[in-house]
Coordinates of C-alpha atoms and ligand atoms in Angstrom, one line a residue:
M1 CA 67.2 88.3 135.5
F2 CA 69.5 85.6 137.0
C3 CA 73.1 84.7 136.2
S4 CA 73.2 81.5 134.1
K5 CA 76.5 80.5 135.8
C6 CA 75.9 81.0 139.5
G7 CA 72.2 81.8 139.7
K8 CA 72.6 85.1 141.5
E9 CA 70.0 87.7 140.7
T10 CA 71.5 90.5 138.6
T11 CA 70.4 94.1 137.9
E12 CA 68.8 94.8 134.5
N13 CA 71.1 95.9 131.7
S14 CA 74.3 94.9 133.4
A15 CA 76.8 93.3 131.1
F16 CA 78.5 91.1 133.8
C17 CA 77.3 89.2 136.9
A18 CA 78.2 91.0 140.1
G19 CA 78.6 87.6 141.9
C20 CA 80.9 85.7 139.6
G21 CA 81.8 88.1 136.8
A22 CA 80.3 86.0 134.0
S23 CA 79.2 87.7 130.9
L24 CA 75.4 88.2 130.8
T25 CA 75.2 89.1 127.1
G26 CA 75.2 85.4 126.2
G27 CA 78.8 85.2 125.2
Q28 CA 78.3 87.8 122.4
P29 CA 80.8 90.7 122.3
P30 CA 79.1 93.8 123.9
K31 CA 79.8 95.9 120.8
K32 CA 77.9 94.6 117.8
K33 CA 79.4 95.7 114.5
T34 CA 76.6 96.4 112.1
Q35 CA 76.4 98.5 109.0
L36 CA 74.1 101.2 110.3
S37 CA 76.8 103.8 110.6
L38 CA 77.9 103.0 107.1
A39 CA 74.4 103.5 105.8
A40 CA 74.0 106.8 107.8
G41 CA 77.3 108.1 106.4
I42 CA 76.4 107.3 102.8
I43 CA 73.0 109.0 103.2
D44 CA 74.7 112.1 104.8
I45 CA 77.3 112.4 102.1
A46 CA 75.0 111.6 99.1
A47 CA 72.1 113.8 100.2
G48 CA 74.3 116.5 101.7
G49 CA 76.5 116.6 98.5
F50 CA 73.4 116.6 96.3
S51 CA 71.9 119.6 98.2
L52 CA 75.3 121.4 98.0
L53 CA 75.3 121.0 94.2
T54 CA 71.7 122.1 93.9
L55 CA 72.3 125.2 96.1
L56 CA 75.5 126.1 94.2
G57 CA 73.5 125.8 91.0
M58 CA 70.9 128.1 92.5
V59 CA 73.5 130.7 93.5
V60 CA 75.0 130.6 90.0
F61 CA 71.5 130.9 88.4
L62 CA 70.6 133.8 90.7
F63 CA 73.9 135.5 89.9
I64 CA 73.2 135.2 86.1
I65 CA 69.7 136.6 86.7
S66 CA 71.0 139.5 88.8
G67 CA 73.1 140.5 85.7
V68 CA 69.9 141.0 83.8
E69 CA 67.6 142.2 86.6
E70 CA 69.4 145.2 88.0
D71 CA 67.4 145.9 91.1
M72 CA 67.2 142.3 92.4
P73 CA 67.5 142.4 96.2
F74 CA 70.6 140.8 97.7
F75 CA 68.7 138.9 100.3
I76 CA 67.5 136.5 97.6
F77 CA 71.1 135.1 97.7
L78 CA 71.0 134.6 101.5
F79 CA 68.8 131.6 101.5
P80 CA 70.9 129.3 99.2
L81 CA 74.1 130.6 100.8
A82 CA 72.8 130.0 104.3
M83 CA 71.7 126.5 103.3
L84 CA 75.2 125.6 102.1
I85 CA 76.3 125.6 105.8
P86 CA 74.1 122.6 106.9
G87 CA 75.0 120.9 103.6
V88 CA 78.7 121.1 104.5
I89 CA 78.1 120.0 108.1
A90 CA 76.0 117.0 106.8
V91 CA 78.9 115.8 104.5
V92 CA 81.5 116.2 107.3
G93 CA 79.2 114.3 109.7
G94 CA 78.8 111.6 107.0
V95 CA 82.6 111.2 106.8
F96 CA 82.8 110.8 110.6
A97 CA 79.9 108.2 110.5
L98 CA 81.8 106.2 107.8
R99 CA 84.9 106.2 110.0
R100 CA 82.8 105.5 113.2
R101 CA 84.9 108.2 114.8
N102 CA 82.9 110.8 116.6
W103 CA 79.2 110.0 117.2
I104 CA 78.3 113.6 118.2
V105 CA 79.7 115.0 114.9
A106 CA 77.9 112.3 113.0
L107 CA 74.7 113.1 114.9
I108 CA 75.0 116.9 114.2
G109 CA 75.6 116.0 110.5
S110 CA 72.4 114.1 110.4
I111 CA 70.4 116.8 112.1
A112 CA 72.0 119.4 109.7
L113 CA 70.9 117.2 106.7
I114 CA 67.3 117.5 107.9
L115 CA 67.5 121.2 107.2
T116 CA 68.6 120.7 103.6
S117 CA 66.7 117.5 102.7
S118 CA 64.2 116.3 105.2
I119 CA 63.4 112.7 104.3
P120 CA 67.1 111.5 103.9
G121 CA 67.9 113.6 106.9
V122 CA 65.4 111.8 109.2
A123 CA 66.6 108.4 107.8
A124 CA 70.2 109.3 108.5
L125 CA 69.3 110.6 112.0
V126 CA 67.5 107.4 112.9
L127 CA 70.4 105.3 111.6
T128 CA 72.9 107.4 113.4
V129 CA 71.0 107.1 116.7
M130 CA 70.7 103.3 116.2
A131 CA 74.4 103.0 115.4
R132 CA 75.5 104.6 118.7
D133 CA 77.3 101.5 119.8
E134 CA 79.3 101.2 116.6
F135 CA 81.2 104.4 117.4
E136 CA 84.5 104.6 119.3
Ligands
LIG1 ZN1 77.1 84.8 138.3

């Protein structure tokens, strides 16, 4: 690609011309503000929050059952309790995505969401990766 101002050949993906310093992005600001991080954050919080409520309901249900069924093994509680952790991480990551604060935390939140709800999790992960430039 060549600089539109001075005609000097420029390296691929460079934002400014090495010869004259002109912007090579066509006058557009380098950081495009889109709504991808907002969408990712909403999915993280909504799906993560929903899975938290579901899992808490499951724990309460199992607790009630355990009152009736005396010899119910404790490990049955471990699955919903363990799944609460990625749910919390997903909600925290969603808050960071909404505020465009820390991309890594938002990314971890989306990955954690896949563990609790796969389809919204994958959608949130794709959106978070695409929204990389929106974060500080
Ligand atoms: Zn130039």
